Amino acid sequence: MAEENNLRMRVSEVFRVFLWLGLTSFGGPVAHLGYFRAEFVERRRWLSEAAYADLVALCQFLPGPASSQVGFALGLMRAGPWGAAMAWLAFTLPSAIVLVLFAFGATVLDGPIVSRIIHGLKIVAVAIVAHAVWGMARNLCPDKTRTGIALLAVFTVLLVSGPLGQVGAIVFGGLAGFLLCREAVTATPSETLHFAVSRSVGVIALGLFAGLLIGLPLLAGSAVWLDIADAFYRSGALVFGGGHVVLPLLQAEVVESGWITPDAFLTGYGAAQAVPGPLFTFAAYLGVLLPGINGLVGALVALLAIFIPGFLLLVGVLPFWNRFRQWGSAQALMRGANAAVVGILGAALYQPVWTSAIIGPYEFALALSGFLLLSVWKLPAWAVVIVMALGGLLIPV
């Protein structure tokens, strides 16, 4: 009974924490990783910096929404399958509700005051990501070799745009670590990540991922909801890095097919960038507008279909993760990959986070203030979000 009560408390804790993050995590997937690091590594100490970086590297490498996969894994680690489900639900629900309302004609994002607040929330992403890059660099790039790997990853991502650059940076970083970081290898990893997933469950999850990817196209055409599930599942299964990378895939599925007009698509995409939480909730907006199905049902089918493949892949890989991390060669490889993750975040700090938010000296001063509030005054991320949103009201026209 005591163990059952403890599990309920953990599940409740996971839901509360991720609901707050879902309400306050503005700035896209890279900023979300910064929020997660501040909350679960620095504040709550659910896992170490190195373990968190390992998890980020894995989720960056797998197809799917990387930040949501990290959140799903953190919930799974803390409170088992129910914790994983509550982490996803709580983190996703706020932005999904707003975008569904927007699709039904709500104008909650109109007006100059709201526009200024939204711009302030973009600036807070600069502070959050810069703080994350600085903290991770100190821990994961402590020597010249790993600093060089991170710098190489920055150039790789900036020169090779899209998911190819991100995956390439992690692959090259892992190879560089395998060759150059062996002197740092220890007998065992500093921390073992515990996930309530058996090997048999992992194999079943991988089988379901492949079966749905192959089977849904065969079933498409027999019902509208299966057509929607096929289109959004395929988009979620074939995108690396998540976030903005999914845009061309979704456009091909819903615009080029004639389901949704280009103007409606771009309007919803703009709204999706202005709300907190995962950008994949853009699928809920699109689901409302799809023809031949009730708007709420379409939103639910599209939302589930786009997230499920990434989660199935993650569950399939996690049972084998700790054993992989125990190998000496794997540790060297992961040290290089973790340094590359720092470089990827550093590149993202510039593009798109910095370039979309810092357009003048006032924005720079506001972002610097946010960074100092996080790093020197040690304010929680949610407090900095409020300060930056209010600061956005003072942005000169």
Coordinates of N, CA and C in Angstrom, one line a residue, residues 247-366:
L247 N 7.7 20.8 -40.5 CA 6.9 21.7 -41.3 C 6.8 21.2 -42.8
P248 N 7.9 20.9 -43.5 CA 7.7 20.5 -44.9 C 7.0 19.2 -45.1
L249 N 7.2 18.3 -44.1 CA 6.5 17.0 -44.2 C 5.0 17.2 -44.0
L250 N 4.6 18.0 -43.1 CA 3.1 18.3 -42.9 C 2.5 19.0 -44.0
Q251 N 3.3 20.0 -44.6 CA 2.8 20.7 -45.7 C 2.6 19.8 -46.9
A252 N 3.5 18.8 -47.1 CA 3.3 17.9 -48.2 C 2.0 17.0 -48.0
E253 N 1.7 16.7 -46.7 CA 0.6 15.8 -46.5 C -0.7 16.5 -46.5
V254 N -0.8 17.7 -46.0 CA -2.1 18.4 -45.9 C -2.4 19.5 -46.9
V255 N -1.3 20.1 -47.4 CA -1.5 21.2 -48.3 C -1.5 20.7 -49.7
E256 N -0.4 20.0 -50.1 CA -0.3 19.5 -51.4 C -1.4 18.5 -51.8
S257 N -2.0 17.8 -50.7 CA -3.1 16.9 -51.0 C -4.4 17.6 -51.2
G258 N -4.4 18.9 -50.9 CA -5.7 19.7 -51.0 C -6.5 19.7 -49.8
W259 N -6.1 19.1 -48.7 CA -6.9 19.1 -47.5 C -7.1 20.5 -46.9
I260 N -6.0 21.3 -46.9 CA -5.9 22.6 -46.2 C -5.3 23.6 -47.2
T261 N -5.8 24.8 -47.2 CA -5.2 25.9 -48.0 C -3.8 26.3 -47.5
P262 N -2.9 26.8 -48.3 CA -1.6 27.3 -47.9 C -1.8 28.4 -46.8
D263 N -2.7 29.3 -47.0 CA -2.9 30.4 -46.1 C -3.3 29.9 -44.7
A264 N -4.2 29.0 -44.6 CA -4.7 28.4 -43.4 C -3.5 27.7 -42.7
F265 N -2.7 27.0 -43.5 CA -1.6 26.3 -42.9 C -0.6 27.3 -42.3
L266 N -0.2 28.3 -43.0 CA 0.8 29.3 -42.5 C 0.2 30.1 -41.3
T267 N -1.0 30.4 -41.3 CA -1.6 31.1 -40.2 C -1.5 30.2 -38.9
G268 N -1.8 28.9 -39.0 CA -1.7 28.0 -37.9 C -0.3 27.9 -37.4
Y269 N 0.6 27.8 -38.4 CA 2.0 27.6 -38.0 C 2.5 28.9 -37.2
G270 N 2.1 30.1 -37.6 CA 2.4 31.2 -36.9 C 1.9 31.2 -35.4
A271 N 0.7 30.7 -35.3 CA 0.1 30.6 -34.0 C 0.8 29.6 -33.1
A272 N 1.2 28.5 -33.8 CA 1.9 27.4 -33.0 C 3.3 27.9 -32.4
Q273 N 3.9 28.9 -33.1 CA 5.2 29.4 -32.6 C 5.0 30.4 -31.5
A274 N 3.7 30.8 -31.3 CA 3.5 31.8 -30.2 C 3.0 31.2 -28.9
V275 N 2.8 29.9 -28.9 CA 2.2 29.3 -27.7 C 3.3 28.4 -27.1
P276 N 3.2 28.1 -25.8 CA 4.2 27.3 -25.1 C 4.0 25.8 -25.5
G277 N 5.0 25.0 -25.0 CA 4.8 23.6 -25.3 C 5.4 23.1 -26.7
P278 N 5.2 21.9 -27.0 CA 5.8 21.3 -28.2 C 5.2 21.8 -29.5
L279 N 6.0 22.1 -30.5 CA 5.5 22.6 -31.8 C 4.7 21.5 -32.5
F280 N 4.8 20.3 -32.2 CA 4.1 19.2 -32.8 C 2.6 19.4 -32.5
T281 N 2.2 20.2 -31.5 CA 0.7 20.4 -31.3 C 0.1 21.2 -32.5
F282 N 0.9 21.7 -33.4 CA 0.4 22.2 -34.6 C -0.5 21.2 -35.3
A283 N -0.3 19.9 -35.1 CA -1.1 18.9 -35.7 C -2.6 19.0 -35.2
A284 N -2.8 19.4 -33.9 CA -4.1 19.6 -33.4 C -4.9 20.6 -34.2
Y285 N -4.2 21.8 -34.5 CA -4.8 22.8 -35.3 C -5.2 22.3 -36.7
L286 N -4.3 21.5 -37.3 CA -4.6 21.0 -38.7 C -5.7 20.0 -38.6
G287 N -5.7 19.2 -37.6 CA -6.8 18.2 -37.4 C -8.2 18.8 -37.4
V288 N -8.3 20.0 -36.8 CA -9.6 20.6 -36.7 C -10.1 21.0 -38.1
L289 N -9.2 21.4 -39.0 CA -9.5 21.9 -40.3 C -9.7 20.8 -41.4
L290 N -9.3 19.6 -41.1 CA -9.4 18.6 -42.1 C -10.8 18.2 -42.5
P291 N -11.1 18.0 -43.8 CA -12.5 17.8 -44.2 C -12.9 16.4 -43.9
G292 N -14.2 16.2 -43.8 CA -14.8 14.9 -43.7 C -14.8 14.3 -42.3
I293 N -14.5 15.1 -41.3 CA -14.4 14.5 -39.9 C -14.7 15.6 -38.9
N294 N -15.3 15.3 -37.8 CA -15.5 16.2 -36.7 C -14.2 16.9 -36.3
G295 N -14.2 18.2 -36.1 CA -13.0 18.9 -35.8 C -12.2 18.4 -34.6
L296 N -13.0 18.1 -33.5 CA -12.3 17.6 -32.3 C -11.7 16.2 -32.5
V297 N -12.5 15.4 -33.2 CA -12.0 14.0 -33.5 C -10.7 14.1 -34.4
G298 N -10.8 15.0 -35.4 CA -9.6 15.1 -36.3 C -8.4 15.6 -35.5
A299 N -8.6 16.6 -34.6 CA -7.5 17.1 -33.8 C -6.9 16.0 -32.9
L300 N -7.7 15.1 -32.3 CA -7.2 14.1 -31.4 C -6.5 13.0 -32.2
V301 N -7.0 12.6 -33.4 CA -6.4 11.6 -34.2 C -5.0 12.1 -34.7
A302 N -5.0 13.4 -35.2 CA -3.8 13.9 -35.7 C -2.7 14.1 -34.6
L303 N -3.1 14.5 -33.4 CA -2.2 14.8 -32.3 C -1.6 13.4 -31.9
L304 N -2.4 12.4 -31.7 CA -1.9 11.1 -31.2 C -1.0 10.5 -32.3
A305 N -1.4 10.6 -33.6 CA -0.6 9.9 -34.7 C 0.7 10.5 -34.8
I306 N 0.9 11.8 -34.6 CA 2.2 12.5 -34.9 C 3.2 12.2 -33.7
F307 N 2.7 12.0 -32.5 CA 3.6 11.7 -31.4 C 3.9 10.3 -31.2
I308 N 3.0 9.4 -31.5 CA 3.2 7.9 -31.2 C 4.4 7.3 -31.8
P309 N 4.8 7.6 -33.1 CA 6.0 6.9 -33.6 C 7.3 7.2 -32.8
G310 N 7.5 8.5 -32.4 CA 8.6 8.8 -31.7 C 8.7 8.2 -30.3
F311 N 7.5 8.0 -29.7 CA 7.5 7.4 -28.4 C 7.7 5.9 -28.5
L312 N 7.2 5.3 -29.5 CA 7.4 3.8 -29.7 C 8.9 3.5 -30.0
L313 N 9.5 4.4 -30.8 CA 11.0 4.2 -31.0 C 11.8 4.3 -29.7
L314 N 11.4 5.4 -28.9 CA 12.1 5.6 -27.7 C 12.0 4.4 -26.7
V315 N 10.7 4.0 -26.5 CA 10.5 2.8 -25.7 C 11.2 1.6 -26.2
G316 N 11.3 1.4 -27.5 CA 12.0 0.3 -28.1 C 13.5 0.3 -27.8
V317 N 14.1 1.5 -27.7 CA 15.6 1.6 -27.5 C 16.0 1.6 -26.1
L318 N 15.2 2.2 -25.2 CA 15.5 2.4 -23.8 C 16.0 1.1 -23.0
P319 N 15.4 0.0 -23.2 CA 15.8 -1.2 -22.5 C 17.3 -1.6 -22.7
F320 N 17.8 -1.2 -23.8 CA 19.2 -1.6 -24.2 C 20.2 -0.4 -23.9
W321 N 19.6 0.7 -23.4 CA 20.4 1.9 -23.3 C 21.5 1.8 -22.2
N322 N 21.1 1.3 -21.0 CA 22.1 1.2 -19.9 C 23.2 0.2 -20.2
R323 N 22.9 -0.9 -20.8 CA 23.9 -1.9 -21.2 C 24.9 -1.2 -22.2
F324 N 24.4 -0.5 -23.2 CA 25.2 0.2 -24.1 C 26.1 1.2 -23.5
R325 N 25.6 1.9 -22.5 CA 26.4 2.9 -21.8 C 27.5 2.3 -20.9
Q326 N 27.4 1.0 -20.6 CA 28.4 0.4 -19.7 C 29.7 0.0 -20.5
W327 N 29.6 -0.1 -21.8 CA 30.8 -0.4 -22.5 C 31.8 0.7 -22.6
G328 N 33.1 0.4 -22.4 CA 34.1 1.5 -22.4 C 34.1 2.3 -23.7
S329 N 34.0 1.6 -24.8 CA 34.0 2.3 -26.1 C 32.7 3.1 -26.2
A330 N 31.6 2.6 -25.7 CA 30.4 3.4 -25.8 C 30.5 4.7 -24.9
Q331 N 31.2 4.6 -23.8 CA 31.3 5.8 -23.0 C 32.1 6.8 -23.7
A332 N 33.2 6.4 -24.4 CA 34.0 7.4 -25.2 C 33.2 8.0 -26.3
L333 N 32.4 7.1 -26.9 CA 31.5 7.6 -28.0 C 30.5 8.6 -27.5
M334 N 29.9 8.3 -26.3 CA 28.9 9.2 -25.8 C 29.5 10.5 -25.3
R335 N 30.7 10.5 -24.8 CA 31.4 11.8 -24.4 C 31.5 12.7 -25.6
G336 N 31.9 12.1 -26.8 CA 31.9 12.9 -28.0 C 30.6 13.4 -28.4
A337 N 29.6 12.5 -28.4 CA 28.2 12.8 -28.8 C 27.6 13.9 -27.9
N338 N 27.9 13.8 -26.5 CA 27.4 14.8 -25.6 C 28.0 16.2 -25.9
A339 N 29.3 16.2 -26.2 CA 30.0 17.5 -26.6 C 29.3 18.0 -27.9
A340 N 29.0 17.1 -28.8 CA 28.3 17.6 -30.0 C 26.9 18.2 -29.7
V341 N 26.2 17.6 -28.7 CA 24.9 18.1 -28.3 C 25.1 19.6 -27.9
V342 N 26.1 19.8 -27.1 CA 26.4 21.2 -26.7 C 26.6 22.1 -27.9
G343 N 27.3 21.6 -28.9 CA 27.5 22.4 -30.1 C 26.2 22.6 -30.8
I344 N 25.4 21.6 -30.9 CA 24.1 21.7 -31.6 C 23.2 22.8 -30.9
L345 N 23.2 22.8 -29.5 CA 22.5 23.8 -28.8 C 23.1 25.2 -29.0
G346 N 24.4 25.2 -29.1 CA 25.1 26.5 -29.4 C 24.7 27.1 -30.7
A347 N 24.6 26.2 -31.7 CA 24.2 26.7 -33.1 C 22.8 27.1 -33.1
A348 N 21.9 26.4 -32.3 CA 20.5 26.7 -32.3 C 20.3 28.0 -31.5
L349 N 21.2 28.3 -30.6 CA 21.2 29.6 -29.9 C 21.2 30.8 -30.9
Y350 N 22.0 30.6 -31.9 CA 22.1 31.6 -33.0 C 21.0 31.6 -33.9
Q351 N 20.8 30.4 -34.5 CA 19.7 30.2 -35.5 C 18.9 29.0 -35.2
P352 N 17.6 29.1 -34.8 CA 16.8 30.3 -35.1 C 16.5 31.2 -33.9
V353 N 17.0 30.8 -32.7 CA 16.6 31.5 -31.4 C 17.0 32.9 -31.4
W354 N 18.3 33.2 -31.6 CA 18.8 34.6 -31.6 C 18.3 35.4 -32.8
T355 N 18.4 34.9 -33.9 CA 18.0 35.6 -35.1 C 16.6 36.0 -35.2
S356 N 15.7 35.2 -34.6 CA 14.3 35.5 -34.6 C 13.8 36.4 -33.5
A357 N 14.7 36.6 -32.5 CA 14.2 37.4 -31.3 C 15.0 38.7 -31.1
I358 N 16.3 38.7 -31.4 CA 17.2 39.8 -31.1 C 17.3 40.7 -32.4
I359 N 16.5 41.7 -32.5 CA 16.5 42.5 -33.7 C 16.9 44.0 -33.4
G360 N 17.3 44.2 -32.1 CA 17.8 45.6 -31.8 C 18.4 45.6 -30.4
P361 N 19.0 46.7 -30.0 CA 19.7 46.8 -28.7 C 18.8 46.5 -27.5
Y362 N 17.5 47.0 -27.5 CA 16.7 46.7 -26.4 C 16.5 45.2 -26.2
E363 N 16.3 44.5 -27.3 CA 16.1 43.0 -27.2 C 17.3 42.4 -26.6
F364 N 18.5 42.8 -27.1 CA 19.8 42.3 -26.6 C 19.9 42.5 -25.1
A365 N 19.6 43.7 -24.6 CA 19.7 44.0 -23.2 C 18.7 43.2 -22.4
L366 N 17.5 43.0 -22.9 CA 16.5 42.2 -22.2 C 16.9 40.7 -22.1

